[in-house]
Every structure is written in structure tokens, then in C-alpha cells.
Amino acid sequence: LIFIASLLLGTTITISSHHWIMAWTGLEINTLAILPLISKSHHPRAVEAATKYFLTQAAASALVLFSSMTNAWQTGQWDITQLTHPTSCLILTSALAIKLGLVPFHFWFPEVLQGSPLTTGLLLSTIMKLPPIALLYMTSPSLNPTLLTTLAILSTALGGWMGLNQTQIRKILAFSSISHLGWMAIIIAYNPKLTLLNFYLYAMMTTTVFLTLNTTKTLKLSTLMTAWAKTPPLNAMLLLTLLSLAGLPPLTGFLPKWLIIQELTKQDMTPAATLISLLSLLSLFFYLRLAYCTTITLPPHTTNHMKQWRTGKPANITIAILTTMSVMLLPLSPMIPT
């Protein structure tokens, strides 16, 4: 309880701060609060994941502090929105890229997610991404668009490619997170509100997937193949949620992609929009594979695994609401002011 409370506290401090030191403090509280949650099981993998997480986040925090100090040194401003010095903008972008796991700095994220339990993985891929994205949102007018676009396209490409031959579900979700972050990063310099929208919808869909997997206790693709016997309705909805994460049209996940592509074409960045759309086909492939393992391996197709017993407890109301929202929010699109 203490750790969850300090997680929320750290996130709130970072989001509501005006001064760089306060933002940095919030990020530090966040990092220190999630470390015990990662290494809770005392498994060697978990301890290794916690160590990797600590080292990368400490480096990123130091860089955030360094960029804000450079900016204050040059301009005399400690205000977050007044980040104007180009060098400090550059350093800040790389620091937040390390914090989020954007591409040149993405290596820690799949490893950490694979070493931590599903609920902690959920926190890592949703709540822990919020403070860096909020900082990017606040500094977005002064960031370098070329750098962000490069990072974004590389993220979408590598997130798609490296997820292709994974069998561990947590790693697949980590790579899907990396490619979604690419979509968020490409638009932040032009329309930061779309980044936030994309983040909220992504967090909602990922929460649904993690909670569903946590209900069926599924960690690998081979166990996903027999998980349909536990809660068939939940698995059918998991199929739709995965396709929604992939961004297929009648589902929620299509909404941010559609708006982002529209905004990029308005900004005369049609080649970038085309490229990032084509690269998201890579991640569509492994979502389809997850979806295939979830539902299309039903009988009469034989799998050589033991069938699981159906769990007595029904899926709880949270999963129901989240799944419905992850599948059916597309009609809300006219309400979004563009």
C-alpha cells in the first residue's frame, strides 16, 4: 500500500510541478517506489530486472537534472515551460527517451517487464510512462521535431521487428509499448494533445490486456493456447482488445492512429505518416499471432497440452468496463476537438 501510494504521489508531483527540481523529485519517488514491487518475488530474474531498471532510471534522472541545470545556467529560468536552450532540450529529449524506453535506449524495457510480475508490468507500462510524457507535453514547443520524428520512426520499426519472434507475452507487450510510444513521440511537437489522447487510450487497452492475462494466469504463448478453457468469454474479448491495440478500424485503437496520421498530413509530413503506418503493420503481425493463439487454437484443432479447468470466479467488473471501452470508443471521435 505504501509503495502504491508513493507511486501515485510521485506521479502527481511530477505532473503538477512548475519547477524542474520538483519534477525530478517526483520521478525519483516513482523509481524508488516501483523497485520493491519489481523485486518482490526474490527470483533472480526479478532482482536482475530491478537492478537494470534502477540503473537506467538513475541515469535518466541525472540527465534530466543536468539538462534543467544547463538551461537555468544559460537562461536563469527554472520553470519547466521555459526550457529554451537547444542543448538542454537535446539532453532532456534523450533523458526522457531513456525513461520511456524509446528506441536507442529501449533495451532495458523488455528485460525489466519480463522479470516482473504481471501487475507490476502493468504499472511499468502505464503509470510509469505518465510523468515523462507529461514533461514532454509541457516542454513540447521547444523540442526538436526532427530528432523526435527520427526516434519515433525507429521506435515503431524496432518495436515491430523485435516483437516478431518472441514467445513470452510480457516481452511482446513491451515491444508493443515501444512501438506505441513511437506513435506518441512523432506527434508531440505538432499536436501534444493527440499524444495525451493516444497515451490514455493505449494505457486503457494495455491495462485490459494485463488484467485479462492476470485473471487467466498466462505468461507464455503456449499457455495462452489452453487458456480458453478457463474463461471463454474473456478470451473472446481479449481477441478484440488485442486487435484494438493493433489499431484496426472499427475498434478504439484506430482512433489515435487516424488522428495522428491526419495531423501529420496537415503538417506536410506525408512520407513520415506513410512510413509509420507501414511499420505498424509489423506490430499488427504479432498482435494477430497473439489473437490466433488466444482463439483460433480451439477444438476441433488439437493442441498437445492439458486442458485447464474452468475457473469458478467470473471476470470482475473492472475488466468488463475496460474491455468494453477498449473495443467501442471509436464513435466518440467527433467529440474530440482537432
CSV table of C-alpha atoms in Angstrom, one decimal:
chain,number,residue,atom,x,y,z
A,1,LEU,CA,0.0,0.0,0.0
A,2,ILE,CA,2.8,2.4,0.9
A,3,PHE,CA,4.6,1.7,-2.4
A,4,ILE,CA,1.4,2.3,-4.4
A,5,ALA,CA,0.7,5.5,-2.5
A,6,SER,CA,4.2,6.8,-3.1
A,7,LEU,CA,3.9,5.8,-6.8
A,8,LEU,CA,0.8,7.9,-7.1
A,9,LEU,CA,2.4,10.7,-5.1
A,10,GLY,CA,5.5,10.8,-7.3
A,11,THR,CA,3.4,10.8,-10.5
A,12,THR,CA,1.2,13.7,-9.1
A,13,ILE,CA,4.2,15.7,-8.0
A,14,THR,CA,5.8,15.4,-11.5
A,15,ILE,CA,2.6,16.3,-13.4
A,16,SER,CA,1.7,19.3,-11.2
A,17,SER,CA,5.1,20.8,-10.8
A,18,HIS,CA,6.4,24.0,-12.4
A,19,HIS,CA,9.9,23.8,-11.1
A,20,TRP,CA,12.4,21.3,-12.5
A,21,ILE,CA,13.7,20.2,-9.1
A,22,MET,CA,10.1,19.2,-8.1
A,23,ALA,CA,9.6,17.3,-11.3
A,24,TRP,CA,12.9,15.5,-10.7
A,25,THR,CA,11.9,14.6,-7.1
A,26,GLY,CA,8.6,13.1,-8.4
A,27,LEU,CA,10.5,11.0,-10.9
A,28,GLU,CA,12.8,9.8,-8.2
A,29,ILE,CA,10.0,8.9,-5.8
A,30,ASN,CA,8.4,6.9,-8.6
A,31,THR,CA,11.5,5.0,-9.4
A,32,LEU,CA,12.2,4.1,-5.7
A,33,ALA,CA,8.6,3.1,-5.1
A,34,ILE,CA,8.4,0.6,-8.0
A,35,LEU,CA,11.7,-1.1,-7.3
A,36,PRO,CA,10.3,-3.2,-4.4
A,37,LEU,CA,7.3,-4.1,-6.5
A,38,ILE,CA,9.6,-5.5,-9.2
A,39,SER,CA,11.9,-7.5,-6.9
A,40,LYS,CA,9.0,-8.7,-4.7
A,41,SER,CA,9.3,-12.3,-5.7
A,42,HIS,CA,13.0,-12.6,-4.9
A,43,HIS,CA,13.5,-14.6,-8.1
A,44,PRO,CA,16.9,-14.0,-9.7
A,45,ARG,CA,15.2,-12.7,-12.8
A,46,ALA,CA,13.2,-10.2,-10.7
A,47,VAL,CA,16.3,-8.9,-8.8
A,48,GLU,CA,18.1,-8.6,-12.1
A,49,ALA,CA,15.2,-6.7,-13.6
A,50,ALA,CA,15.0,-4.3,-10.6
A,51,THR,CA,18.8,-3.6,-10.9
A,52,LYS,CA,18.5,-2.9,-14.6
A,53,TYR,CA,15.5,-0.6,-14.0
A,54,PHE,CA,17.3,1.2,-11.2
A,55,LEU,CA,20.4,1.9,-13.3
A,56,THR,CA,18.7,3.1,-16.4
A,57,GLN,CA,16.3,5.3,-14.4
A,58,ALA,CA,19.1,6.8,-12.3
A,59,ALA,CA,21.0,7.7,-15.5
A,60,ALA,CA,17.9,9.3,-16.9
A,61,SER,CA,17.1,11.2,-13.8
A,62,ALA,CA,20.7,12.5,-13.7
A,63,LEU,CA,20.3,13.7,-17.3
A,64,VAL,CA,17.0,15.4,-16.5
A,65,LEU,CA,18.7,17.3,-13.7
A,66,PHE,CA,21.7,18.1,-15.9
A,67,SER,CA,19.5,19.5,-18.7
A,68,SER,CA,17.5,21.6,-16.4
A,69,MET,CA,20.7,22.9,-14.7
A,70,THR,CA,22.2,23.7,-18.1
A,71,ASN,CA,19.1,25.6,-19.0
A,72,ALA,CA,19.0,27.5,-15.7
A,73,TRP,CA,22.7,28.3,-16.2
A,74,GLN,CA,22.1,29.8,-19.6
A,75,THR,CA,18.7,31.5,-19.2
A,76,GLY,CA,18.2,31.8,-15.4
A,77,GLN,CA,14.9,30.0,-15.7
A,78,TRP,CA,13.9,27.0,-13.5
A,79,ASP,CA,10.4,26.9,-14.9
A,80,ILE,CA,9.5,23.7,-16.9
A,81,THR,CA,7.8,25.5,-19.7
A,82,GLN,CA,10.7,27.9,-20.2
A,83,LEU,CA,13.1,25.3,-21.5
A,84,THR,CA,14.6,27.2,-24.4
A,85,HIS,CA,18.3,26.4,-24.6
A,86,PRO,CA,18.8,23.9,-27.5
A,87,THR,CA,21.5,21.8,-25.8
A,88,SER,CA,19.3,21.3,-22.7
A,89,CYS,CA,16.4,20.4,-25.0
A,90,LEU,CA,18.5,17.8,-26.7
A,91,ILE,CA,19.7,16.3,-23.3
A,92,LEU,CA,16.1,16.4,-22.0
A,93,THR,CA,14.8,14.6,-25.0
A,94,SER,CA,17.4,11.8,-24.6
A,95,ALA,CA,16.8,11.6,-20.9
A,96,LEU,CA,13.0,11.2,-21.3
A,97,ALA,CA,13.6,8.7,-24.1
A,98,ILE,CA,15.6,6.6,-21.7
A,99,LYS,CA,12.8,6.9,-19.1
A,100,LEU,CA,10.2,5.9,-21.6
A,101,GLY,CA,12.2,3.3,-23.5
A,102,LEU,CA,12.2,5.0,-26.9
A,103,VAL,CA,14.5,3.3,-29.4
A,104,PRO,CA,18.2,3.8,-28.9
A,105,PHE,CA,17.5,3.4,-25.2
A,106,HIS,CA,14.9,0.6,-25.3
A,107,PHE,CA,17.0,-2.4,-24.3
A,108,TRP,CA,16.1,-2.3,-20.6
A,109,PHE,CA,12.3,-2.3,-21.1
A,110,PRO,CA,11.5,-5.8,-22.4
A,111,GLU,CA,14.0,-7.3,-19.9
A,112,VAL,CA,12.5,-5.5,-16.9
A,113,LEU,CA,9.0,-6.3,-18.0
A,114,GLN,CA,9.9,-10.0,-18.4
A,115,GLY,CA,11.4,-10.1,-14.9
A,116,SER,CA,8.5,-8.5,-13.1
A,117,PRO,CA,5.0,-10.0,-12.3
A,118,LEU,CA,2.0,-9.1,-14.4
A,119,THR,CA,0.6,-6.5,-12.1
A,120,THR,CA,3.9,-4.7,-11.8
A,121,GLY,CA,4.3,-5.0,-15.5
A,122,LEU,CA,1.0,-3.2,-15.9
A,123,LEU,CA,2.2,-0.4,-13.6
A,124,LEU,CA,5.5,-0.2,-15.5
A,125,SER,CA,3.9,0.2,-18.9
A,126,THR,CA,1.1,2.6,-17.9
A,127,ILE,CA,1.6,4.7,-14.8
A,128,MET,CA,5.4,4.9,-15.0
A,129,LYS,CA,5.1,6.3,-18.6
A,130,LEU,CA,2.9,9.2,-17.5
A,131,PRO,CA,5.4,11.5,-15.8
A,132,PRO,CA,7.9,11.5,-18.7
A,133,ILE,CA,5.1,12.1,-21.2
A,134,ALA,CA,3.7,14.9,-19.0
A,135,LEU,CA,7.2,16.5,-19.1
A,136,LEU,CA,7.4,16.1,-22.8
A,137,TYR,CA,3.9,17.7,-23.1
A,138,MET,CA,5.0,20.7,-21.0
A,139,THR,CA,8.2,21.2,-23.0
A,140,SER,CA,6.8,20.3,-26.4
A,141,PRO,CA,7.0,23.8,-28.0
A,142,SER,CA,10.8,23.9,-27.6
A,143,LEU,CA,11.7,20.3,-28.5
A,144,ASN,CA,13.5,19.4,-31.8
A,145,PRO,CA,10.9,17.9,-34.2
A,146,THR,CA,13.5,16.2,-36.4
A,147,LEU,CA,15.0,14.3,-33.5
A,148,LEU,CA,11.6,13.3,-32.2
A,149,THR,CA,10.4,12.1,-35.6
A,150,THR,CA,13.6,10.0,-36.0
A,151,LEU,CA,13.3,8.5,-32.6
A,152,ALA,CA,9.6,7.8,-33.3
A,153,ILE,CA,10.1,6.0,-36.6
A,154,LEU,CA,13.0,4.0,-35.2
A,155,SER,CA,10.8,3.0,-32.2
A,156,THR,CA,7.9,1.9,-34.3
A,157,ALA,CA,10.3,-0.1,-36.6
A,158,LEU,CA,12.2,-1.8,-33.8
A,159,GLY,CA,9.2,-2.4,-31.6
A,160,GLY,CA,7.6,-4.2,-34.5
A,161,TRP,CA,10.6,-6.2,-35.7
A,162,MET,CA,11.9,-7.4,-32.3
A,163,GLY,CA,8.4,-8.4,-31.2
A,164,LEU,CA,8.1,-10.8,-34.1
A,165,ASN,CA,9.8,-13.9,-32.8
A,166,GLN,CA,9.1,-13.6,-29.1
A,167,THR,CA,7.1,-16.3,-27.3
A,168,GLN,CA,6.9,-14.6,-23.9
A,169,ILE,CA,3.8,-12.5,-23.7
A,170,ARG,CA,5.3,-9.8,-21.4
A,171,LYS,CA,8.1,-9.2,-23.9
A,172,ILE,CA,5.6,-9.0,-26.7
A,173,LEU,CA,3.7,-6.4,-24.7
A,174,ALA,CA,6.9,-4.5,-24.0
A,175,PHE,CA,7.7,-4.2,-27.7
A,176,SER,CA,4.1,-3.2,-28.4
A,177,SER,CA,4.6,-0.5,-25.8
A,178,ILE,CA,7.8,0.7,-27.6
A,179,SER,CA,6.0,1.0,-31.0
A,180,HIS,CA,3.0,2.8,-29.4
A,181,LEU,CA,5.5,5.3,-27.8
A,182,GLY,CA,6.8,5.9,-31.3
A,183,TRP,CA,3.3,7.0,-32.4
A,184,MET,CA,3.2,9.3,-29.4
A,185,ALA,CA,6.6,10.8,-29.9
A,186,ILE,CA,6.1,11.6,-33.6
A,187,ILE,CA,3.2,13.9,-32.9
A,188,ILE,CA,4.3,15.6,-29.7
A,189,ALA,CA,6.0,18.6,-31.4
A,190,TYR,CA,2.9,19.3,-33.6
A,191,ASN,CA,-0.1,18.5,-31.5
A,192,PRO,CA,0.7,17.4,-27.9
A,193,LYS,CA,-3.0,16.9,-27.1
A,194,LEU,CA,-3.1,13.9,-29.5
A,195,THR,CA,-0.1,12.4,-27.7
A,196,LEU,CA,-2.0,12.5,-24.4
A,197,LEU,CA,-5.1,11.1,-26.1
A,198,ASN,CA,-3.0,8.3,-27.6
A,199,PHE,CA,-1.4,7.6,-24.2
A,200,TYR,CA,-4.7,7.4,-22.4
A,201,LEU,CA,-6.2,5.0,-24.9
A,202,TYR,CA,-3.0,2.9,-25.0
A,203,ALA,CA,-2.9,2.8,-21.2
A,204,MET,CA,-6.6,1.7,-21.1
A,205,MET,CA,-6.1,-1.1,-23.7
A,206,THR,CA,-2.8,-2.3,-22.1
A,207,THR,CA,-4.5,-2.4,-18.7
A,208,THR,CA,-7.3,-4.6,-20.1
A,209,VAL,CA,-4.8,-7.0,-21.7
A,210,PHE,CA,-2.7,-7.3,-18.5
A,211,LEU,CA,-5.7,-7.7,-16.2
A,212,THR,CA,-7.1,-10.4,-18.5
A,213,LEU,CA,-3.8,-12.3,-18.6
A,214,ASN,CA,-3.6,-11.9,-14.8
A,215,THR,CA,-7.0,-13.5,-14.5
A,216,THR,CA,-6.1,-16.5,-16.6
A,217,LYS,CA,-2.5,-16.5,-15.2
A,218,THR,CA,-1.0,-16.6,-18.7
A,219,LEU,CA,2.7,-15.8,-19.3
A,220,LYS,CA,3.7,-17.7,-22.5
A,221,LEU,CA,2.1,-18.3,-25.9
A,222,SER,CA,1.9,-22.0,-25.2
A,223,THR,CA,-0.2,-21.4,-22.0
A,224,LEU,CA,-2.3,-18.9,-23.9
A,225,MET,CA,-3.3,-21.7,-26.2
A,226,THR,CA,-5.1,-23.6,-23.5
A,227,ALA,CA,-6.3,-20.6,-21.5
A,228,TRP,CA,-9.6,-20.5,-23.5
A,229,ALA,CA,-10.9,-23.3,-21.3
A,230,LYS,CA,-10.7,-21.2,-18.2
A,231,THR,CA,-12.9,-18.2,-19.2
A,232,PRO,CA,-14.1,-18.5,-22.8
A,233,PRO,CA,-16.0,-15.1,-22.9
A,234,LEU,CA,-13.0,-13.3,-21.5
A,235,ASN,CA,-10.8,-14.8,-24.2
A,236,ALA,CA,-13.1,-13.8,-26.9
A,237,MET,CA,-12.9,-10.2,-25.6
A,238,LEU,CA,-9.1,-10.5,-25.3
A,239,LEU,CA,-9.1,-11.2,-29.1
A,240,LEU,CA,-10.9,-7.9,-29.7
A,241,THR,CA,-8.7,-5.9,-27.3
A,242,LEU,CA,-5.6,-7.2,-29.0
A,243,LEU,CA,-6.9,-6.2,-32.4
A,244,SER,CA,-7.8,-2.8,-30.9
A,245,LEU,CA,-4.2,-2.4,-29.6
A,246,ALA,CA,-3.1,-3.1,-33.2
A,247,GLY,CA,-5.3,-0.3,-34.4
A,248,LEU,CA,-7.8,-2.0,-36.6
A,249,PRO,CA,-10.7,0.3,-37.8
A,250,PRO,CA,-13.9,-0.4,-36.0
A,251,LEU,CA,-12.2,-0.5,-32.6
A,252,THR,CA,-10.9,2.1,-30.2
A,253,GLY,CA,-7.2,1.7,-31.1
A,254,PHE,CA,-7.8,3.0,-34.6
A,255,LEU,CA,-8.9,6.5,-33.2
A,256,PRO,CA,-5.4,7.8,-32.1
A,257,LYS,CA,-3.7,6.4,-35.2
A,258,TRP,CA,-6.3,8.0,-37.5
A,259,LEU,CA,-6.0,11.4,-35.8
A,260,ILE,CA,-2.2,11.3,-35.8
A,261,ILE,CA,-2.0,10.4,-39.5
A,262,GLN,CA,-4.4,13.2,-40.3
A,263,GLU,CA,-2.4,15.7,-38.2
A,264,LEU,CA,0.9,14.6,-39.9
A,265,THR,CA,-0.5,15.1,-43.3
A,266,LYS,CA,-1.7,18.5,-42.3
A,267,GLN,CA,1.9,19.3,-41.3
A,268,ASP,CA,3.2,18.1,-44.7
A,269,MET,CA,4.8,15.0,-43.3
A,270,THR,CA,3.1,12.5,-45.6
A,271,PRO,CA,6.3,10.4,-46.0
A,272,ALA,CA,6.7,10.1,-42.3
A,273,ALA,CA,3.0,9.2,-41.9
A,274,THR,CA,3.2,6.6,-44.6
A,275,LEU,CA,6.3,5.1,-43.1
A,276,ILE,CA,5.0,4.9,-39.6
A,277,SER,CA,1.7,3.3,-40.8
A,278,LEU,CA,3.6,0.7,-42.8
A,279,LEU,CA,5.8,0.0,-39.7
A,280,SER,CA,2.8,-0.5,-37.5
A,281,LEU,CA,1.9,-3.5,-39.8
A,282,LEU,CA,4.8,-5.3,-38.2
A,283,SER,CA,3.3,-5.0,-34.8
A,284,LEU,CA,-0.1,-5.9,-36.2
A,285,PHE,CA,1.5,-9.2,-37.2
A,286,PHE,CA,2.4,-10.2,-33.6
A,287,TYR,CA,-0.9,-9.0,-32.3
A,288,LEU,CA,-2.5,-11.3,-34.8
A,289,ARG,CA,-0.3,-14.1,-33.6
A,290,LEU,CA,-1.4,-13.4,-30.0
A,291,ALA,CA,-5.0,-13.3,-31.2
A,292,TYR,CA,-4.6,-16.5,-33.1
A,293,CYS,CA,-3.1,-18.3,-30.1
A,294,THR,CA,-6.0,-16.9,-28.0
A,295,THR,CA,-9.0,-18.1,-30.0
A,296,ILE,CA,-8.2,-20.0,-33.2
A,297,THR,CA,-6.5,-22.9,-31.4
A,298,LEU,CA,-9.9,-24.0,-30.1
A,299,PRO,CA,-11.1,-27.6,-30.8
A,300,PRO,CA,-11.5,-29.4,-33.1
A,301,HIS,CA,-7.9,-28.3,-33.7
A,302,THR,CA,-5.8,-30.4,-31.3
A,303,THR,CA,-3.2,-28.9,-29.0
A,304,ASN,CA,-1.0,-31.4,-27.2
A,305,HIS,CA,-1.4,-29.6,-23.9
A,306,MET,CA,-3.5,-30.4,-20.9
A,307,LYS,CA,-6.8,-28.5,-20.9
A,308,GLN,CA,-7.2,-26.2,-17.9
A,309,TRP,CA,-10.2,-26.3,-15.6
A,310,ARG,CA,-12.6,-23.5,-15.9
A,311,THR,CA,-12.1,-21.1,-13.1
A,312,GLY,CA,-15.1,-20.6,-10.9
A,313,LYS,CA,-14.7,-16.9,-10.3
A,314,PRO,CA,-16.1,-14.8,-13.1
A,315,ALA,CA,-14.1,-11.9,-14.5
A,316,ASN,CA,-14.6,-8.8,-12.4
A,317,ILE,CA,-16.4,-5.6,-13.3
A,318,THR,CA,-13.2,-3.6,-13.9
A,319,ILE,CA,-12.1,-5.9,-16.7
A,320,ALA,CA,-15.6,-5.8,-18.2
A,321,ILE,CA,-15.8,-2.0,-18.3
A,322,LEU,CA,-12.2,-1.7,-19.5
A,323,THR,CA,-12.7,-4.2,-22.3
A,324,THR,CA,-15.9,-2.6,-23.5
A,325,MET,CA,-14.1,0.8,-23.6
A,326,SER,CA,-11.1,-0.7,-25.4
A,327,VAL,CA,-13.4,-2.0,-28.1
A,328,MET,CA,-16.1,0.5,-28.5
A,329,LEU,CA,-14.8,4.1,-28.1
A,330,LEU,CA,-14.4,4.9,-31.8
A,331,PRO,CA,-17.8,6.6,-32.1
A,332,LEU,CA,-16.5,9.3,-29.7
A,333,SER,CA,-14.2,10.6,-32.4
A,334,PRO,CA,-16.5,13.6,-33.4
A,335,MET,CA,-16.3,14.9,-29.9
A,336,ILE,CA,-12.5,15.3,-29.9
A,337,PRO,CA,-11.6,18.9,-30.9
A,338,THR,CA,-8.9,18.7,-33.5
